[in-house]
XYZ file of C-alpha atoms in Angstrom:
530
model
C 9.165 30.955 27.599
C 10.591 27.496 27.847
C 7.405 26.447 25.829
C 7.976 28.249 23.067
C 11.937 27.453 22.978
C 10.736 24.002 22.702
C 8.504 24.507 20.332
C 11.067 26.572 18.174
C 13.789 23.631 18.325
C 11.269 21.146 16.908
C 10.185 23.247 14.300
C 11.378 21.776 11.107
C 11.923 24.515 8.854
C 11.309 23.428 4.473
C 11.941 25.621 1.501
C 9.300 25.187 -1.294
C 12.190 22.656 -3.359
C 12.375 20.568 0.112
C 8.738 20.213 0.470
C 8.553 19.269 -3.659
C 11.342 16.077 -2.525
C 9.500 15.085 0.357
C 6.319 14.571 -0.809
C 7.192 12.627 -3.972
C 6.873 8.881 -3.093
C 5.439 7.779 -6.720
C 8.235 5.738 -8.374
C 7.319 6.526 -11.882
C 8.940 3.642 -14.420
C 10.561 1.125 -12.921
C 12.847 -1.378 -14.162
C 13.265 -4.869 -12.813
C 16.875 -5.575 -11.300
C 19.487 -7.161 -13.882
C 20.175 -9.882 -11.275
C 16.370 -10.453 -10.976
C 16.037 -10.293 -14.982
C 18.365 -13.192 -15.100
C 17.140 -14.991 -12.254
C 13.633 -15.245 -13.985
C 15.569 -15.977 -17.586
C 17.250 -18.441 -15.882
C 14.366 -20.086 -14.537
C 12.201 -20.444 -17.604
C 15.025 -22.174 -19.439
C 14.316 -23.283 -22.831
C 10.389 -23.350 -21.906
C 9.131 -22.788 -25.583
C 6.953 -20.040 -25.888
C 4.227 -21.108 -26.688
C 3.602 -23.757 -24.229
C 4.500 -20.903 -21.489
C 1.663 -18.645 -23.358
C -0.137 -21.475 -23.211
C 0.311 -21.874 -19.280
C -0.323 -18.288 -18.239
C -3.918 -18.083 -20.182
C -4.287 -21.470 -17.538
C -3.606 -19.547 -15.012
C -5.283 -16.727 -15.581
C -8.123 -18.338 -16.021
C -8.064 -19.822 -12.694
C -7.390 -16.601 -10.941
C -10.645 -14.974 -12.668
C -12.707 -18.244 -11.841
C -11.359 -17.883 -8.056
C -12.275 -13.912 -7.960
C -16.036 -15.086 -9.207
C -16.140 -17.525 -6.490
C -15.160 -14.836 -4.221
C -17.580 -12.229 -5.167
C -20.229 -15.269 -4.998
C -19.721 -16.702 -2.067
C -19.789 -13.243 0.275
C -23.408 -14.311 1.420
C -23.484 -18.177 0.763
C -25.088 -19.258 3.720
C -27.909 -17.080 2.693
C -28.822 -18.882 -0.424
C -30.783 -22.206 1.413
C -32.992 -19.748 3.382
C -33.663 -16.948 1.000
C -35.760 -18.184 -2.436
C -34.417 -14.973 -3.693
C -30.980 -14.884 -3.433
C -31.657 -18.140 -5.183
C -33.012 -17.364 -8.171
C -30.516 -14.633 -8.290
C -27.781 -17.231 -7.987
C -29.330 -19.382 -10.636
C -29.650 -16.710 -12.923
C -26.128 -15.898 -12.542
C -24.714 -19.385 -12.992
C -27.141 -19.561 -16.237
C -24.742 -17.238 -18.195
C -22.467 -19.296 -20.388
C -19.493 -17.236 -19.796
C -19.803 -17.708 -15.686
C -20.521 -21.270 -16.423
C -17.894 -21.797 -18.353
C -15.650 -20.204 -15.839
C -16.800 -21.140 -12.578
C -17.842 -24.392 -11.353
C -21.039 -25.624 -9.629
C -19.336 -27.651 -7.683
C -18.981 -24.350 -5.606
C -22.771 -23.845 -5.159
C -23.806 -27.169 -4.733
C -21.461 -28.098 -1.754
C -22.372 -24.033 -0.471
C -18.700 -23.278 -0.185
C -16.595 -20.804 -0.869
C -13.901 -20.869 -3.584
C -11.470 -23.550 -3.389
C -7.882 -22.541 -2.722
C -5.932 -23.048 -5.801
C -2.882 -24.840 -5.980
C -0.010 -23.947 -8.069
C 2.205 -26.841 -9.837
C 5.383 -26.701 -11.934
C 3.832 -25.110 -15.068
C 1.297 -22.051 -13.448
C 4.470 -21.505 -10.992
C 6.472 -20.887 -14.076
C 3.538 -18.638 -15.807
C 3.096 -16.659 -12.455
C 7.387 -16.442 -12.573
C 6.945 -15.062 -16.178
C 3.504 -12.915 -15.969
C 3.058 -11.758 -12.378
C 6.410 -11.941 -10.246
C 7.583 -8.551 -12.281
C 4.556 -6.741 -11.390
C 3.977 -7.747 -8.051
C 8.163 -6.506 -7.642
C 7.629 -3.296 -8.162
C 4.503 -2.631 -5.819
C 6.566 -4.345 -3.272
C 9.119 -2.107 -4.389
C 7.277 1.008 -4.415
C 5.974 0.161 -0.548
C 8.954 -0.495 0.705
C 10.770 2.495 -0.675
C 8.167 4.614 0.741
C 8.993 2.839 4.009
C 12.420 3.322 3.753
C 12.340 7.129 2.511
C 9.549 7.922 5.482
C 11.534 5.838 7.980
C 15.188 6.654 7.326
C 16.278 5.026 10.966
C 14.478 2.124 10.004
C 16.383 -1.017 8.994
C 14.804 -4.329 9.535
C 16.993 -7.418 10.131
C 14.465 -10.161 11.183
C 11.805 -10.172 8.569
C 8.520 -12.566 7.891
C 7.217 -12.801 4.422
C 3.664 -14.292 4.635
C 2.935 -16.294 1.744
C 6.460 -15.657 -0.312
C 5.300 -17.399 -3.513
C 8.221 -17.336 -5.560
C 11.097 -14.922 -2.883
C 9.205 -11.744 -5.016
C 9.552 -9.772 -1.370
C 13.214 -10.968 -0.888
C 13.853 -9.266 -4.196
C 12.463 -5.997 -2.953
C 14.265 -5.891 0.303
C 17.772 -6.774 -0.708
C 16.875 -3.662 -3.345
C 15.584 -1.297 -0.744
C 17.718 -2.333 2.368
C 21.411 -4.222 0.816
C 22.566 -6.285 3.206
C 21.073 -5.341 6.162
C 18.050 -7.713 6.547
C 19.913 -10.787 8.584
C 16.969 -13.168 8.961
C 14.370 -14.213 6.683
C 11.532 -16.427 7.599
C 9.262 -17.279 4.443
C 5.828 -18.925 4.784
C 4.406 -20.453 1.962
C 2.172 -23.740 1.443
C 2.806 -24.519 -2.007
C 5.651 -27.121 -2.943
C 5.932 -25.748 -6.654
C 6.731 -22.208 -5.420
C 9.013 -22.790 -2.479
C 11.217 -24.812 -5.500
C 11.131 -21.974 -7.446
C 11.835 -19.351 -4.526
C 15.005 -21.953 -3.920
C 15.948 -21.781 -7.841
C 15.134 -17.933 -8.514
C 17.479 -16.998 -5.658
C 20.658 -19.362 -6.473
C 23.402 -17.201 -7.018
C 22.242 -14.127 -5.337
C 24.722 -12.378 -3.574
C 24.339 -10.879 0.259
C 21.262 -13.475 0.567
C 19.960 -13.492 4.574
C 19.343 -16.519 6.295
C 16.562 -17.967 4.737
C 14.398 -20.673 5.823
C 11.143 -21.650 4.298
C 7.629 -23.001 6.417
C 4.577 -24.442 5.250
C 2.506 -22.361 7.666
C 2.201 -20.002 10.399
C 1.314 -22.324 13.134
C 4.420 -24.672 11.921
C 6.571 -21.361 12.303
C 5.067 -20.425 15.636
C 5.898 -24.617 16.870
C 9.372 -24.527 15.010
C 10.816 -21.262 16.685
C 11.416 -19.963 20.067
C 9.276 -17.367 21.934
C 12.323 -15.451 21.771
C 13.120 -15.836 17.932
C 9.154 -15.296 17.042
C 9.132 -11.573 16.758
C 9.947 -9.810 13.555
C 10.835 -6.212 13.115
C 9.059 -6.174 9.484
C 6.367 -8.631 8.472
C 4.707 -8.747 4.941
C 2.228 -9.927 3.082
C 2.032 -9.599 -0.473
C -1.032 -10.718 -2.471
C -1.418 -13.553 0.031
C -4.793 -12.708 1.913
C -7.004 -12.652 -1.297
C -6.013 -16.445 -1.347
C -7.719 -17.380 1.908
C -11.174 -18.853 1.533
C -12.894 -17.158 4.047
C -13.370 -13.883 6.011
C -12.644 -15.617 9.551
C -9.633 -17.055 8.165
C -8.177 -13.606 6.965
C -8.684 -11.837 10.010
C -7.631 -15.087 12.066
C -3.816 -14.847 9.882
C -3.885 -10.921 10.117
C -4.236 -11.437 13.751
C -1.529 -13.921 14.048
C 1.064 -11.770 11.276
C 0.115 -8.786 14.305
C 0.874 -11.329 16.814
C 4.239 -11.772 15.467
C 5.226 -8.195 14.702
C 7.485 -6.230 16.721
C 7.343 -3.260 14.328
C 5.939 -2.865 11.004
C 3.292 -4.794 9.521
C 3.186 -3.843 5.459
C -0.632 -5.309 3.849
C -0.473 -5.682 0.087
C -3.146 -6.379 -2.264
C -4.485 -5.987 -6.133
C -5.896 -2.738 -6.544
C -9.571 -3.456 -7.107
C -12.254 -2.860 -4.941
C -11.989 -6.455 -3.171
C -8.482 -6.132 -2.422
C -9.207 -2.394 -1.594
C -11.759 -3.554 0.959
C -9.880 -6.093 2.187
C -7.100 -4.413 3.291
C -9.409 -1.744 4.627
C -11.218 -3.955 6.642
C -8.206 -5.575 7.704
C -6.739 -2.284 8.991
C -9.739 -1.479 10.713
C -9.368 -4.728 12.916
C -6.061 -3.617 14.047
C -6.841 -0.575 14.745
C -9.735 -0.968 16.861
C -8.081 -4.168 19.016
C -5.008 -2.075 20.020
C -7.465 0.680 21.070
C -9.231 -1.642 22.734
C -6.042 -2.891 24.535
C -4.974 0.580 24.910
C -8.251 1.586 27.174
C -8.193 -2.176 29.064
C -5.123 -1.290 29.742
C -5.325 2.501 30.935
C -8.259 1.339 32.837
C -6.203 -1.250 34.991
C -3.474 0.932 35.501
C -6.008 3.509 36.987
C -6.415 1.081 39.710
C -3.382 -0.520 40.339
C -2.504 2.216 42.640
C -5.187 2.001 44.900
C -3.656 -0.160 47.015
C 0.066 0.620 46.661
C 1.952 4.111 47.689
C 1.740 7.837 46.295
C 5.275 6.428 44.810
C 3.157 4.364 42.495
C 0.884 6.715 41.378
C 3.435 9.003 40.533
C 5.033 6.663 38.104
C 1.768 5.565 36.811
C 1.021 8.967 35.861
C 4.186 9.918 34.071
C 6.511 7.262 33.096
C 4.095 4.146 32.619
C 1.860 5.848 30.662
C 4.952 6.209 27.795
C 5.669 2.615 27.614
C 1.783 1.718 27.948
C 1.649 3.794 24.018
C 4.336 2.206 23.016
C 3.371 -1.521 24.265
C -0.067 -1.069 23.254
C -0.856 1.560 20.718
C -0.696 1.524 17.036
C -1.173 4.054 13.744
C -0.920 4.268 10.556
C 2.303 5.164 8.829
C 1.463 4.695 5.116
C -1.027 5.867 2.757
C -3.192 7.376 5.542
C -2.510 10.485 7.225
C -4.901 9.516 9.955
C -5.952 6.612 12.119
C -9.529 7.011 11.623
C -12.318 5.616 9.947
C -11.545 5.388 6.373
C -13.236 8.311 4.172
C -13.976 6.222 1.165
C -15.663 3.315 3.478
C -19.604 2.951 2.076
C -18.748 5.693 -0.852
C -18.137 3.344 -3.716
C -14.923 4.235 -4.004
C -11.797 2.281 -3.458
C -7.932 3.311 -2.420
C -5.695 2.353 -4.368
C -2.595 3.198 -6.316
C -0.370 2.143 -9.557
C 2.774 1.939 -10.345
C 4.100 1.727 -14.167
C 7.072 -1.284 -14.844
C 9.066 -1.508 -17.735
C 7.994 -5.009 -19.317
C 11.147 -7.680 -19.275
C 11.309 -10.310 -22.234
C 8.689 -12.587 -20.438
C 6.181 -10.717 -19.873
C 6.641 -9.445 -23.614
C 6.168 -13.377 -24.954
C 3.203 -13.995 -22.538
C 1.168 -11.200 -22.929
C 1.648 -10.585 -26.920
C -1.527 -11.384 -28.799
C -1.904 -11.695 -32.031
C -0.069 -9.185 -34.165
C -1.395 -6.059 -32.234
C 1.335 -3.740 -30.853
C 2.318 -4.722 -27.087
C 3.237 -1.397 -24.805
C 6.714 -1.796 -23.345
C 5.509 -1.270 -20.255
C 2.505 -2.366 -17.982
C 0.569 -0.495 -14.761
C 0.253 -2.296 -11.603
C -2.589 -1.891 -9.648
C -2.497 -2.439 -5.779
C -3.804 -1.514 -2.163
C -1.513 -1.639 0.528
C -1.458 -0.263 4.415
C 1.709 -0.448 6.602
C 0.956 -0.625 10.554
C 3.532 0.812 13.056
C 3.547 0.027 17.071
C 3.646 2.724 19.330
C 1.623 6.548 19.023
C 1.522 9.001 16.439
C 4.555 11.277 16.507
C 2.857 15.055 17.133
C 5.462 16.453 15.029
C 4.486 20.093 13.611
C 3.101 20.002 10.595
C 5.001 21.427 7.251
C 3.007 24.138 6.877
C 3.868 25.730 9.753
C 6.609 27.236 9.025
C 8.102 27.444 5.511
C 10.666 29.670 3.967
C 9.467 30.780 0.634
C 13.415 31.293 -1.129
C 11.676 30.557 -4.962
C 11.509 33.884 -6.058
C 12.432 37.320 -5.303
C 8.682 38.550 -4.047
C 8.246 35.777 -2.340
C 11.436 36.384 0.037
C 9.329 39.330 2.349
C 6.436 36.938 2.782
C 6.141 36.318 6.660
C 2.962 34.170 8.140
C 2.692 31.333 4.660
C 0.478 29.395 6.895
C -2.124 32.213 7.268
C -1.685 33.192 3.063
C -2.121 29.497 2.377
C -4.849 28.750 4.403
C -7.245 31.761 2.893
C -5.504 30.912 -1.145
C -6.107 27.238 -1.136
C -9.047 25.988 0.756
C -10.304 22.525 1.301
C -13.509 21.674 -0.745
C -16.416 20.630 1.571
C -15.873 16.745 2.559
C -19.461 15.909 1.379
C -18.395 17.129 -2.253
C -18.831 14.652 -5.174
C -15.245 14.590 -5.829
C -16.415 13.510 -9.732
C -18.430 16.698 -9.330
C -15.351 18.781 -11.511
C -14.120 16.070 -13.939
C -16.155 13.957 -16.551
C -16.514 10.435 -16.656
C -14.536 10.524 -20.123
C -11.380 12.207 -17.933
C -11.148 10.002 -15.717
C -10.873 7.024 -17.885
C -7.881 8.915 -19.277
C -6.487 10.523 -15.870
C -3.523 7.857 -15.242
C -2.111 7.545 -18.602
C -2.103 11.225 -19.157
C -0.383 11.945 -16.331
C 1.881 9.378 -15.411
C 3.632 10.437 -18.665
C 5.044 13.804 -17.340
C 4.933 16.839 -19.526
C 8.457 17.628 -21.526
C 8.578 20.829 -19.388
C 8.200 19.356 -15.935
C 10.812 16.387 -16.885
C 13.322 19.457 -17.866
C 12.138 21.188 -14.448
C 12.657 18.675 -12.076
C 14.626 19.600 -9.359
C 18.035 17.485 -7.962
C 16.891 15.097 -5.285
C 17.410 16.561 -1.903
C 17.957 15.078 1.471
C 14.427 16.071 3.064
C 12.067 13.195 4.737
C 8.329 13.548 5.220
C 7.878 12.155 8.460
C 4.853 9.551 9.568
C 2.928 12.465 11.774
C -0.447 13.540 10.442
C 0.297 16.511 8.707
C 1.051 14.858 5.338
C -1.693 14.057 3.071
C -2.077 11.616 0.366
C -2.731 12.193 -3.277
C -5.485 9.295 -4.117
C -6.197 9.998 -7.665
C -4.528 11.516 -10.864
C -4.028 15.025 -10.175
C -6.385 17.063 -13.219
C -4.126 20.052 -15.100
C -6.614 22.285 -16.248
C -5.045 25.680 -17.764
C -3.927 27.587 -14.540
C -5.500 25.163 -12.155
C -4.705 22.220 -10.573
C -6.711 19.916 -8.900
C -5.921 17.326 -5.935
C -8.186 14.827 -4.187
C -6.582 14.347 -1.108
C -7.335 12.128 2.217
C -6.088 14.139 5.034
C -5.969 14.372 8.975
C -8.852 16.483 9.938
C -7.323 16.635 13.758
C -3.660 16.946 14.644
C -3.288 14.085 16.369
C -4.431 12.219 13.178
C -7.118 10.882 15.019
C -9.960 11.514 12.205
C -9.575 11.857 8.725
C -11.751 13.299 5.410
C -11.516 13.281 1.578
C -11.004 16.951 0.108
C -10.431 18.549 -2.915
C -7.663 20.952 -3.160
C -7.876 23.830 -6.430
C -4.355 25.297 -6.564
C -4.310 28.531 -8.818
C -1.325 29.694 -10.968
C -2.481 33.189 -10.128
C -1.917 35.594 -7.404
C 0.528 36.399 -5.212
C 0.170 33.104 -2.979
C 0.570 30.833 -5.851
C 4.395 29.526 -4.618
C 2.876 26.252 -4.219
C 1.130 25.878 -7.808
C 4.532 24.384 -9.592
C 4.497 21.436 -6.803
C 1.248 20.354 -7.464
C 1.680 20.540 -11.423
C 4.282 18.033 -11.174
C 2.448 16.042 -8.310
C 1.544 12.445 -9.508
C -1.119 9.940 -8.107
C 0.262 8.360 -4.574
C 2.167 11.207 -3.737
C 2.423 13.271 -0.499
C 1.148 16.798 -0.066
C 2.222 19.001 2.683
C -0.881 20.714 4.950
């Protein structure tokens, strides 16, 4: 009996609108911040415009010559033994477009790419081309870390490789006033000046200090003073030349976290795998730590008192979690392996910016019309200490208060379960759409329909929490007459410890079709309650 009281007070009851606010985490347009729109203006100065133009083709460039290198170099140490790889190298350096690009100096010396270093002018072309972009993924992360999180309100924060403050922007949008400390890393000289410039006349600003590294940071502060309640990295672990020296920085960002780590990167398959591989790591050295540690506590009471044991078995097992463990709170559902590892896919989301006056000059060619606005591809994965809350999941229990007929309806889970079923996890999941649709997925629906912007219901003060019964929306929903499709990853198990990619067909028809207007106006990186 007490059971089931239990279970009743921690059921969290959600009408069909409160599920609909919950799950939306998309962003749709965003604007950049006046304050940040005049912080950039301000910056440029009187830079003419085509000299800036100029600059960001430069630097452009350079970031397409450093991604070649990348690619490239994945199996360098290969190429002496191995006439094959080669030939296939010399082949690949013979095109003129890759030779004009990339330089031999890379092959020769069998290194990887050479970290590039940013001076007055690219730091002003990244300020005008990139810094608005890379605002709003931040932006979009951290609001989903905010909405998922509401109790959650960093003060000391880390920003691994700040470039220009972009981060800072984010935060003092997301959290006003309440982050108190801000320690920035970031090695180049041009872009610390501008972070200094950009944020001159800010108002609520944090303590700031700027370091050239993480093992300066780690000398400069105290063991106490080391430990940050958010740490970030944005875009930063693309720029490290080698694998070891990625997971040697993610290790020491983990090191120095005391509860969220957030991993941003562009949204291609590189950055994609990155970060994948990158949450891997984590996630398999904390359960590694987690079973060391279970293991020794096993035996520690061997040779004390029943006293011991008792505590061992009850107390100290809670703060053993919560020293030791680790999941996922955002886009995964699950802390498993990931579904699209070895698929050819790659996770990753966009979100659409309204383009400022800058990015208008820099990116206008010719006299072809330029789009007022621009997508932002990115990857990201934010990291939590502690377990898994085993909350219930939303499905359990939801009052269908929509319509009239819906109002008898009793057991939803059971209806739901038998109306929308998961596709196998083996499907293709291009299996239902042609190659021509997806091309066209994000722009047709990122644009929402006239009817669903006239639909859209009030916001409403309903959180989807970080257990595992949320999944995540990884690609453009389809609208196809009275169906809608959703490729979701979701927890298979309800402790989120394994996860799977389905496809979810949501009818118009029948009588369990209550759930058919939420996933019409569903958008790509949404939630989607199981």
């Amino acid at each position: 009996m007490a059971n089931s009281v239990a279970a009743e007070v921690g059921r969290k009851i959600f009408t069909l609108a409160g599920l609909q606010a919950a799950a939306r985490q998309s962003q749709r347009l965003l604007r950049l911040p006046t304050s940040l729109q005049s912080a950039i203006s301000g910056f440029l100065g009187d830079m003419p415009s085509r000299e800036l133009k100029q600059n960001v083709v430069r630097l452009s460039g350079a970031m397409r010559t450093r991604k070649a290198g990348t690619v490239l170099s994945v199996d360098m140490d290969a190429i002496e033994g191995s006439d094959d790889a080669q030939v296939a190298v010399e082949e690949y350096m013979s095109r003129n477009t890759v030779r004009t690009r990339l330089s031999k100096d890379i092959i020769s010396q069998g290194k990887g790419p050479l970290r590039y270093e940013y001076n007055e002018k690219t730091t002003a072309a990244y300020v005008a081309a990139r810094m608005p972009a890379i605002y709003g993924t931040n932006y979009r992360v951290l609001s989903e870390v905010s909405s998922r999180l509401p109790n959650f309100n960093p003060s000391h924060v880390l920003d691994f490789g700040s470039g220009p403050g972009t981060v800072l922007w984010a935060l003092q949008e997301v959290w006003p006033g309440a982050v108190a400390h801000a320690n920035l890393v970031e090695p180049s000289r041009a872009m610390a000046q501008a972070c200094r410039s950009l944020l001159q006349g800010a108002e609520q600003l944090p303590l700031i200090k700027l370091y050239p590294s993480l093992s300066f940071l780690s000398r400069s502060l105290k063991k106490t003073d080391r430990q940050h309640d958010l740490v970030i990295s944005s875009y930063a672990l693309g720029e490290l030349v080698t694998r070891d020296e990625r997971i040697s920085t993610v290790r020491q960002l983990w090191s120095l976290t005391r509860d969220l780590l957030v991993l941003i990167e562009p949204g291609t398959p590189e950055g994609s795998s990155l970060v994948r591989e990158m949450r891997t790591h984590i996630l398999q050295m904390e359960k590694k730590k987690l079973r060391r540690s279970a293991q020794s506590q096993e035996q520690a009471p061997v040779a004390g008192t029943p006293d011991n044991e008792a505590s061992s078995s009850t107390g100290g097992g809670l703060s053993l979690h919560t020293e030791c463990g680790v999941f996922v709170v955002a886009p995964c559902a699950h802390d498993g392996v990931c579904p699209m590892d070895k698929t050819g896919q790659w996770c990753h989301f966009s979100q659409r910016l309204e383009r400022n006056s800058a990015q208008r000059i820099t990116k206008r060619h010719g006299t072809l019309p330029l789009r007022a606005y621009e997508d932002e591809k990115f990857s990201f994965v934010v990291l939590r200490r502690g377990t898994r809350p085993q909350t219930p999941w939303p499905l359990d229990s939801v009052e269908i208060l929509s319509s009239p007929e819906h109002e008898a309806e009793n057991d939803i889970e059971l209806e739901y379960t038998n109306e929308l079923e998961y596709a196998d996890e083996n499907q293709d999941m291009d299996s239902m759409v042609s190659e021509g649709d997806l091309d066209h997925e994000f722009e047709e629906e990122v644009n929402l329909d006239t009817d669903a912007e006239e639909e859209e219901p009030e916001p409403l003060e309903e959180v989807a929490d970080v257990g595992a019964g949320w999944a995540r929306i990884v690609r453009a929903p389809i609208r196809r007459g009275r169906h809608t499709v959703l490729d979701l990853c979701r927890a298979t198990e309800r402790d989120g410890s394994h996860g799977a990619l389905n496809r979810l067909v949501c009818s118009r028809r029948g009588k369990f079709a209550a759930l058919h207007p939420q996933a019409r106006k569903a958008h790509w990186g949404d939630l989607w309650p199981c």
